[in-house]
Amino acid sequence: MRILVQGAGVAGLTAAHELAGRGAEVLVVEKNPSIGGEASWRAGGMLAPFCERESGEQAVIALGQGAAEWWQAALPGLVTFNGTLVVAPPRDTAELRRFAARTERYSNHSADAIAALEPDLAGRFRAGLFFAEEAHLDPRQALEELHAKLTATGVRFRFGCTEAPQNERFDRVVDCTGMAARQHLPDLRGVRGEMLYLETREVTLARPVRLIHPRFPVYVIPRGGGRFMVGATMIESADDGPVTARSLMELLNAAYALHPAFGEARVVECSAGVRPAFPDNLPRVVEKDDTIFINGFFRHGFLMAPAFARKAADIVFADHPAKDRPHETCRQRAIA
Ligand SMILES: Cc1cc2nc3c(=O)[nH]c(=O)nc-3n(C[C@H](O)[C@H](O)[C@H](O)COP(=O)(O)OP(=O)(O)OC[C@H]3O[C@@H](n4cnc5c(N)ncnc54)[C@H](O)[C@@H]3O)c2cc1C
């Protein structure tokens, strides 16, 4: 079985891993000159199905629950199993109750319990929720390590190109091109997410902390070495241009509300990514002739890509492949 995977974001790399693991010969083509650059590079890497249920469907839990174990098996040592802490300033305790009502598998935490988990937050919040079963990873490390592992196990990569060599033939094309697949998936839309990286030695956190805020839900994720990712806005737009002043102010205000020492932190990066999403905000595997599209990961690329890589691989290996067709022909048939 020879498979062409288009796109080396989280969808493409997890699909390549799953397909190669089942014995396929895989070539990955990536438009950018190296790994990263689009939505996957900007992600928080929270593997938080229970917290995500707050703003999503029940399916988020079913589709995301095995993700941490998948990543841990693929790249041992990558995942931090430390839970998620959700806190609210005193004026927003009603919002915390609303969050709790929409979620599950948490324990209520008092100020003392919050301080025991995160000593740097001692005395700052009277109430919180702790989701002990959740995990997180560093998305950039995940993408780079997955690329290295796939290369070492024989998956070929061609960067800076969108097509396979003319003389190569593939049984299937797996399109994981994110927003670029909009021409084939007309109901795909973009949800802009802006994020920052802050650097400070004055704050230590052991896990992602979500701050409930009536206007702007925010999270701060420790990345090690004094770095923290602060994210992320949710704007109905496919614009991936620079972060706006308003979003920058809101993200910084939220980080400052979590801990005032963030006021002295260095801003080492601010950028925006566009989350590809279908109208129901759930991903899909779409089959069009010889092409299988894996797309629509919205806020849940790292959380749900493993489940959808498995779904796509099930389709590939269940079917009778169309043999000996040149890649260009497959592509034209998909467009038609
Ligand atoms: C700020 C932010 C925070 C997020 N936080 C989280 C989080 O905490 N947890 C989580 O699970 N998810 C999170 N997400 C969501 C997640 O990042 C996305 O759902 C996911 O990255 C989408 O992955 P993808 O591979 O489909 O698309 P992309 O990452 O956009 O990858 C598509 C790839 O295809 C390439 N490409 C495009 N056209 C072609 C072509 N014609 N040929 C070859 N290659 C092509 C692109 O260059 C790109 O590398 C976040 C997203 C953002 C923006």
Short mmCIF file of C-alpha atoms and ligand atoms in Angstrom, two decimals:
data_model
loop_
_atom_site.label_atom_id
_atom_site.label_comp_id
_atom_site.label_asym_id
_atom_site.label_seq_id
_atom_site.Cartn_x
_atom_site.Cartn_y
_atom_site.Cartn_z
CA MET A 1 0.00 0.00 0.00
CA ARG A 2 1.54 3.32 -1.08
CA ILE A 3 0.07 6.45 0.49
CA LEU A 4 0.69 10.12 -0.23
CA VAL A 5 0.01 12.33 2.81
CA GLN A 6 -0.35 16.03 2.03
CA GLY A 7 0.45 18.38 4.93
CA ALA A 8 2.79 17.84 7.88
CA GLY A 9 0.70 19.43 10.63
CA VAL A 10 -0.60 17.32 13.48
CA ALA A 11 -3.23 15.69 11.25
CA GLY A 12 -0.70 14.67 8.58
CA LEU A 13 1.96 13.42 10.98
CA THR A 14 -0.41 11.35 13.10
CA ALA A 15 -1.96 9.88 9.93
CA ALA A 16 1.50 9.04 8.58
CA HIS A 17 2.37 7.40 11.90
CA GLU A 18 -0.77 5.31 11.93
CA LEU A 19 -0.49 4.29 8.26
CA ALA A 20 3.23 3.46 8.44
CA GLY A 21 2.61 1.53 11.66
CA ARG A 22 0.15 -0.67 9.77
CA GLY A 23 2.68 -1.35 7.04
CA ALA A 24 1.98 1.32 4.40
CA GLU A 25 4.77 2.98 2.44
CA VAL A 26 4.21 6.68 3.11
CA LEU A 27 5.44 9.88 1.45
CA VAL A 28 4.56 13.17 3.19
CA VAL A 29 4.62 16.38 1.13
CA GLU A 30 4.59 19.70 2.99
CA LYS A 31 4.17 23.13 1.41
CA ASN A 32 6.37 24.88 3.98
CA PRO A 33 10.17 24.45 4.00
CA SER A 34 10.10 22.71 7.40
CA ILE A 35 7.78 21.35 10.09
CA GLY A 36 5.53 24.00 11.63
CA GLY A 37 4.24 27.30 10.40
CA GLU A 38 0.48 26.77 10.48
CA ALA A 39 -2.16 26.02 13.15
CA SER A 40 -0.37 23.06 14.76
CA TRP A 41 2.68 25.19 15.59
CA ARG A 42 0.52 27.66 17.55
CA ALA A 43 -1.41 25.12 19.63
CA GLY A 44 -1.45 24.95 23.41
CA GLY A 45 -1.13 21.16 23.39
CA MET A 46 -3.72 20.65 26.10
CA LEU A 47 -5.07 17.11 26.13
CA ALA A 48 -8.07 18.23 28.13
CA PRO A 49 -11.25 16.48 26.96
CA PHE A 50 -13.21 17.18 30.15
CA CYS A 51 -12.45 20.91 30.25
CA GLU A 52 -13.12 21.18 26.51
CA ARG A 53 -16.60 19.73 27.07
CA GLU A 54 -17.45 23.07 28.69
CA SER A 55 -17.72 24.69 25.26
CA GLY A 56 -18.06 21.57 23.10
CA GLU A 57 -20.13 18.46 22.48
CA GLN A 58 -20.08 15.26 24.54
CA ALA A 59 -18.22 13.73 21.57
CA VAL A 60 -15.15 15.76 22.57
CA ILE A 61 -14.73 13.43 25.52
CA ALA A 62 -15.26 10.23 23.55
CA LEU A 63 -12.92 11.30 20.74
CA GLY A 64 -10.25 12.83 22.95
CA GLN A 65 -10.04 10.53 25.93
CA GLY A 66 -7.36 8.19 24.56
CA ALA A 67 -5.15 10.94 23.11
CA ALA A 68 -2.67 11.28 25.96
CA GLU A 69 -2.01 7.53 25.92
CA TRP A 70 -1.60 7.57 22.11
CA TRP A 71 1.01 10.35 22.30
CA GLN A 72 2.76 8.70 25.21
CA ALA A 73 2.99 5.40 23.33
CA ALA A 74 4.20 7.12 20.13
CA LEU A 75 6.71 9.40 21.85
CA PRO A 76 7.48 8.18 25.38
CA GLY A 77 8.25 10.99 27.79
CA LEU A 78 6.47 13.68 25.74
CA VAL A 79 3.23 13.93 27.72
CA THR A 80 2.95 15.51 31.15
CA PHE A 81 0.20 13.82 33.16
CA ASN A 82 -0.43 16.56 35.69
CA GLY A 83 -4.06 17.55 35.23
CA THR A 84 -5.63 20.94 34.54
CA LEU A 85 -6.43 23.55 37.17
CA VAL A 86 -9.31 25.95 36.53
CA VAL A 87 -9.51 29.04 38.74
CA ALA A 88 -11.80 32.04 38.93
CA PRO A 89 -11.42 35.43 40.57
CA PRO A 90 -13.96 35.93 43.42
CA ARG A 91 -16.30 37.99 41.22
CA ASP A 92 -16.55 35.10 38.73
CA THR A 93 -17.44 32.21 41.06
CA ALA A 94 -20.86 31.95 39.35
CA GLU A 95 -18.98 31.32 36.09
CA LEU A 96 -16.93 28.63 37.81
CA ARG A 97 -20.17 26.90 38.87
CA ARG A 98 -21.43 27.11 35.30
CA PHE A 99 -18.15 25.59 34.04
CA ALA A 100 -18.49 22.78 36.60
CA ALA A 101 -22.08 22.10 35.56
CA ARG A 102 -21.01 21.49 31.96
CA THR A 103 -18.03 19.27 32.77
CA GLU A 104 -17.17 16.08 34.68
CA ARG A 105 -14.28 14.25 36.40
CA TYR A 106 -13.12 17.24 38.46
CA SER A 107 -12.77 17.91 42.15
CA ASN A 108 -13.64 21.20 43.83
CA HIS A 109 -10.57 22.88 45.21
CA SER A 110 -10.38 25.37 48.07
CA ALA A 111 -7.74 28.11 48.29
CA ASP A 112 -5.53 25.77 50.35
CA ALA A 113 -5.89 22.95 47.86
CA ILE A 114 -5.04 25.33 44.99
CA ALA A 115 -1.95 26.47 46.90
CA ALA A 116 -0.92 22.84 47.47
CA LEU A 117 -1.10 22.17 43.73
CA GLU A 118 0.39 25.47 42.56
CA PRO A 119 2.30 27.21 45.38
CA ASP A 120 2.78 30.36 43.30
CA LEU A 121 -1.00 30.85 43.21
CA ALA A 122 -1.30 30.74 47.03
CA GLY A 123 -3.74 33.33 48.33
CA ARG A 124 -4.82 34.42 44.85
CA PHE A 125 -7.97 32.34 44.26
CA ARG A 126 -10.63 31.11 46.69
CA ALA A 127 -12.09 28.38 44.48
CA GLY A 128 -11.07 26.18 41.60
CA LEU A 129 -11.69 22.92 39.80
CA PHE A 130 -9.01 20.29 39.34
CA PHE A 131 -9.23 17.85 36.42
CA ALA A 132 -6.66 15.29 37.58
CA GLU A 133 -6.99 12.95 34.58
CA GLU A 134 -6.01 15.55 31.97
CA ALA A 135 -2.57 15.96 30.42
CA HIS A 136 -0.60 18.25 28.13
CA LEU A 137 2.32 18.22 25.72
CA ASP A 138 4.50 20.72 23.92
CA PRO A 139 3.11 20.75 20.36
CA ARG A 140 6.35 21.94 18.75
CA GLN A 141 8.32 19.20 20.45
CA ALA A 142 5.62 16.70 19.47
CA LEU A 143 5.74 17.67 15.79
CA GLU A 144 9.53 17.65 15.63
CA GLU A 145 9.87 14.34 17.48
CA LEU A 146 7.16 12.71 15.39
CA HIS A 147 8.88 13.91 12.21
CA ALA A 148 12.20 12.48 13.43
CA LYS A 149 10.63 9.18 14.42
CA LEU A 150 8.80 8.82 11.11
CA THR A 151 11.95 9.60 9.14
CA ALA A 152 13.89 7.03 11.16
CA THR A 153 11.26 4.39 10.44
CA GLY A 154 11.29 4.95 6.67
CA VAL A 155 8.55 7.53 6.02
CA ARG A 156 9.81 9.94 3.34
CA PHE A 157 9.28 13.72 3.54
CA ARG A 158 9.41 16.33 0.78
CA PHE A 159 9.33 19.89 2.12
CA GLY A 160 8.56 22.99 0.09
CA CYS A 161 6.31 21.11 -2.32
CA THR A 162 2.68 20.14 -2.67
CA GLU A 163 2.89 17.22 -5.08
CA ALA A 164 4.62 13.86 -5.31
CA PRO A 165 7.28 13.29 -7.99
CA GLN A 166 5.65 12.79 -11.41
CA ASN A 167 6.82 9.22 -11.75
CA GLU A 168 5.52 8.00 -8.38
CA ARG A 169 2.17 6.25 -8.07
CA PHE A 170 -0.02 6.03 -4.97
CA ASP A 171 -3.00 3.94 -3.98
CA ARG A 172 -4.45 6.71 -1.85
CA VAL A 173 -3.98 10.39 -1.12
CA VAL A 174 -4.61 11.52 2.47
CA ASP A 175 -5.22 15.28 2.44
CA CYS A 176 -4.29 16.92 5.76
CA THR A 177 -3.76 20.44 4.47
CA GLY A 178 -5.88 22.25 7.09
CA MET A 179 -7.37 25.51 5.85
CA ALA A 180 -5.87 24.97 2.38
CA ALA A 181 -8.43 22.18 1.80
CA ARG A 182 -11.29 24.70 1.80
CA GLN A 183 -11.59 24.45 -1.99
CA HIS A 184 -12.58 20.78 -1.59
CA LEU A 185 -14.46 21.07 1.72
CA PRO A 186 -16.70 24.10 1.23
CA ASP A 187 -18.16 24.17 4.76
CA LEU A 188 -14.72 24.40 6.37
CA ARG A 189 -14.22 27.75 8.12
CA GLY A 190 -11.40 29.43 10.01
CA VAL A 191 -11.37 30.34 13.70
CA ARG A 192 -8.49 32.66 14.45
CA GLY A 193 -6.47 32.01 17.60
CA GLU A 194 -3.91 34.48 18.90
CA MET A 195 -1.31 33.48 21.46
CA LEU A 196 1.79 34.74 23.26
CA TYR A 197 4.92 33.28 24.70
CA LEU A 198 6.04 34.98 27.91
CA GLU A 199 9.33 34.40 29.69
CA THR A 200 9.86 34.97 33.40
CA ARG A 201 11.71 33.27 36.25
CA GLU A 202 9.29 34.84 38.78
CA VAL A 203 6.44 32.35 38.25
CA THR A 204 6.45 28.56 38.39
CA LEU A 205 3.46 26.46 37.34
CA ALA A 206 3.33 22.68 37.14
CA ARG A 207 0.34 22.35 34.79
CA PRO A 208 -1.97 24.33 32.48
CA VAL A 209 -4.07 26.81 34.43
CA ARG A 210 -7.30 28.12 32.95
CA LEU A 211 -8.63 31.40 34.23
CA ILE A 212 -12.35 31.90 34.07
CA HIS A 213 -13.14 35.37 32.93
CA PRO A 214 -16.52 36.63 31.67
CA ARG A 215 -15.14 38.24 28.55
CA PHE A 216 -12.18 36.14 27.64
CA PRO A 217 -11.36 32.60 28.79
CA VAL A 218 -7.61 32.23 28.95
CA TYR A 219 -5.05 29.59 29.78
CA VAL A 220 -1.40 29.72 30.76
CA ILE A 221 0.72 26.66 30.01
CA PRO A 222 4.23 26.15 31.40
CA ARG A 223 6.72 25.12 28.74
CA GLY A 224 9.83 24.82 30.90
CA GLY A 225 12.84 27.12 31.07
CA GLY A 226 10.70 29.99 32.38
CA ARG A 227 8.52 30.03 29.25
CA PHE A 228 4.73 30.16 29.31
CA MET A 229 2.24 30.04 26.48
CA VAL A 230 -0.76 32.31 26.98
CA GLY A 231 -3.75 31.65 24.73
CA ALA A 232 -5.92 31.97 22.95
CA THR A 233 -8.48 34.18 21.26
CA MET A 234 -11.44 32.71 19.38
CA ILE A 235 -12.38 34.90 16.44
CA GLU A 236 -14.51 33.83 13.47
CA SER A 237 -11.97 34.66 10.81
CA ALA A 238 -9.47 32.93 8.52
CA ASP A 239 -7.06 35.86 8.84
CA ASP A 240 -3.66 34.67 10.13
CA GLY A 241 -2.13 38.15 10.19
CA PRO A 242 -0.33 39.66 13.19
CA VAL A 243 -1.92 39.74 16.65
CA THR A 244 -4.10 42.82 17.18
CA ALA A 245 -3.45 45.36 19.93
CA ARG A 246 -6.79 44.50 21.54
CA SER A 247 -6.04 40.78 21.70
CA LEU A 248 -2.54 41.48 22.99
CA MET A 249 -3.99 43.65 25.79
CA GLU A 250 -6.60 41.05 26.69
CA LEU A 251 -4.13 38.16 26.80
CA LEU A 252 -1.66 40.17 28.86
CA ASN A 253 -4.39 41.39 31.24
CA ALA A 254 -5.50 37.81 31.79
CA ALA A 255 -1.95 36.59 32.45
CA TYR A 256 -1.50 39.50 34.86
CA ALA A 257 -4.77 38.57 36.61
CA LEU A 258 -3.45 35.04 37.09
CA HIS A 259 -0.21 36.30 38.57
CA PRO A 260 1.06 39.92 38.68
CA ALA A 261 4.65 38.77 38.11
CA PHE A 262 3.65 38.18 34.47
CA GLY A 263 3.64 41.98 34.24
CA GLU A 264 7.44 41.89 34.25
CA ALA A 265 7.73 38.94 31.86
CA ARG A 266 9.37 39.30 28.47
CA VAL A 267 7.08 38.83 25.47
CA VAL A 268 9.16 36.47 23.35
CA GLU A 269 6.56 35.64 20.70
CA CYS A 270 3.08 36.63 19.69
CA SER A 271 1.41 35.06 16.71
CA ALA A 272 -1.88 33.89 15.28
CA GLY A 273 -3.05 30.60 13.82
CA VAL A 274 -6.27 29.66 12.07
CA ARG A 275 -8.11 26.62 13.39
CA PRO A 276 -9.88 24.72 10.60
CA ALA A 277 -13.44 23.96 11.72
CA PHE A 278 -16.67 22.49 10.36
CA PRO A 279 -20.03 23.98 11.43
CA ASP A 280 -20.42 21.54 14.36
CA ASN A 281 -16.79 22.11 15.47
CA LEU A 282 -16.09 18.38 15.24
CA PRO A 283 -13.46 16.88 12.90
CA ARG A 284 -14.33 14.64 9.97
CA VAL A 285 -12.77 12.04 7.74
CA VAL A 286 -14.21 12.73 4.27
CA GLU A 287 -13.71 10.34 1.36
CA LYS A 288 -13.78 11.71 -2.16
CA ASP A 289 -12.72 9.13 -4.73
CA ASP A 290 -9.11 8.20 -3.97
CA THR A 291 -8.57 11.07 -1.55
CA ILE A 292 -9.32 10.91 2.15
CA PHE A 293 -9.53 14.30 3.87
CA ILE A 294 -8.81 14.53 7.61
CA ASN A 295 -9.80 17.99 8.73
CA GLY A 296 -11.83 20.29 10.97
CA PHE A 297 -9.86 19.85 14.19
CA PHE A 298 -10.92 23.28 15.51
CA ARG A 299 -9.54 23.58 19.11
CA HIS A 300 -8.68 19.89 19.26
CA GLY A 301 -5.88 19.01 16.87
CA PHE A 302 -3.61 17.29 19.39
CA LEU A 303 -6.57 15.99 21.34
CA MET A 304 -8.39 14.33 18.46
CA ALA A 305 -5.87 13.69 15.67
CA PRO A 306 -4.97 10.22 17.02
CA ALA A 307 -8.61 9.05 16.86
CA PHE A 308 -9.03 10.41 13.33
CA ALA A 309 -5.71 9.01 12.12
CA ARG A 310 -7.01 5.60 13.21
CA LYS A 311 -10.35 6.19 11.43
CA ALA A 312 -8.57 7.14 8.20
CA ALA A 313 -6.21 4.16 8.42
CA ASP A 314 -9.21 1.86 8.98
CA ILE A 315 -10.72 3.16 5.71
CA VAL A 316 -7.44 2.82 3.80
CA PHE A 317 -6.88 -0.75 4.90
CA ALA A 318 -10.52 -1.85 4.65
CA ASP A 319 -10.86 -0.77 1.02
CA HIS A 320 -9.68 -2.40 -2.13
CA PRO A 321 -7.19 0.21 -3.28
CA ALA A 322 -7.26 1.59 -6.78
CA LYS A 323 -3.89 0.36 -8.02
CA ASP A 324 -1.47 1.86 -10.50
CA ARG A 325 -3.01 5.25 -10.96
CA PRO A 326 -0.72 8.24 -11.20
CA HIS A 327 -1.18 10.70 -8.32
CA GLU A 328 -2.29 13.52 -10.62
CA THR A 329 -5.16 11.42 -11.89
CA CYS A 330 -6.36 10.63 -8.35
CA ARG A 331 -6.28 14.30 -7.47
CA GLN A 332 -8.27 15.35 -10.53
CA ARG A 333 -10.89 12.72 -9.73
CA ALA A 334 -11.18 14.05 -6.16
CA ILE A 335 -11.70 17.59 -7.39
CA ALA A 336 -14.35 16.42 -9.84
C1 LIG B 1 -3.79 29.42 19.32
C2 LIG B 1 -4.21 27.99 19.17
C3 LIG B 1 -4.25 27.15 20.28
C4 LIG B 1 -4.63 25.80 20.15
N1 LIG B 1 -4.60 24.99 21.25
C5 LIG B 1 -4.87 23.67 21.12
C6 LIG B 1 -4.75 22.78 22.22
O1 LIG B 1 -4.40 23.18 23.32
N2 LIG B 1 -5.04 21.45 22.04
C7 LIG B 1 -5.40 20.96 20.82
O2 LIG B 1 -5.63 19.75 20.71
N3 LIG B 1 -5.53 21.79 19.74
C8 LIG B 1 -5.27 23.12 19.86
N4 LIG B 1 -5.40 23.97 18.80
C9 LIG B 1 -5.97 23.46 17.56
C10 LIG B 1 -4.95 22.80 16.67
O3 LIG B 1 -3.81 23.59 16.58
C11 LIG B 1 -5.54 22.59 15.26
O4 LIG B 1 -6.78 21.95 15.35
C12 LIG B 1 -4.61 21.70 14.46
O5 LIG B 1 -3.31 22.22 14.49
C13 LIG B 1 -5.03 21.55 13.01
O6 LIG B 1 -4.07 20.69 12.45
P1 LIG B 1 -4.00 20.36 10.90
O7 LIG B 1 -2.85 19.43 10.73
O8 LIG B 1 -5.35 19.96 10.41
O9 LIG B 1 -3.71 21.77 10.20
P2 LIG B 1 -2.34 22.62 10.13
O10 LIG B 1 -1.58 22.58 11.40
O11 LIG B 1 -2.72 23.95 9.59
O12 LIG B 1 -1.47 21.82 9.09
C14 LIG B 1 -1.76 21.82 7.69
C15 LIG B 1 -0.41 21.63 6.99
O13 LIG B 1 -0.65 21.44 5.60
C16 LIG B 1 0.30 22.20 4.87
N5 LIG B 1 -0.23 22.43 3.53
C17 LIG B 1 -1.21 23.32 3.15
N6 LIG B 1 -1.47 23.15 1.83
C18 LIG B 1 -0.67 22.15 1.40
C19 LIG B 1 -0.53 21.49 0.14
N7 LIG B 1 -1.27 21.82 -0.95
N8 LIG B 1 0.38 20.49 0.03
C20 LIG B 1 1.14 20.11 1.09
N9 LIG B 1 1.04 20.71 2.32
C21 LIG B 1 0.12 21.69 2.47
C22 LIG B 1 0.49 23.45 5.71
O14 LIG B 1 1.70 24.12 5.40
C23 LIG B 1 0.48 22.86 7.13
O15 LIG B 1 1.77 22.48 7.56
C24 LIG B 1 -5.02 25.31 18.89
C25 LIG B 1 -4.98 26.14 17.76
C26 LIG B 1 -4.57 27.47 17.90
C27 LIG B 1 -4.51 28.35 16.66
#
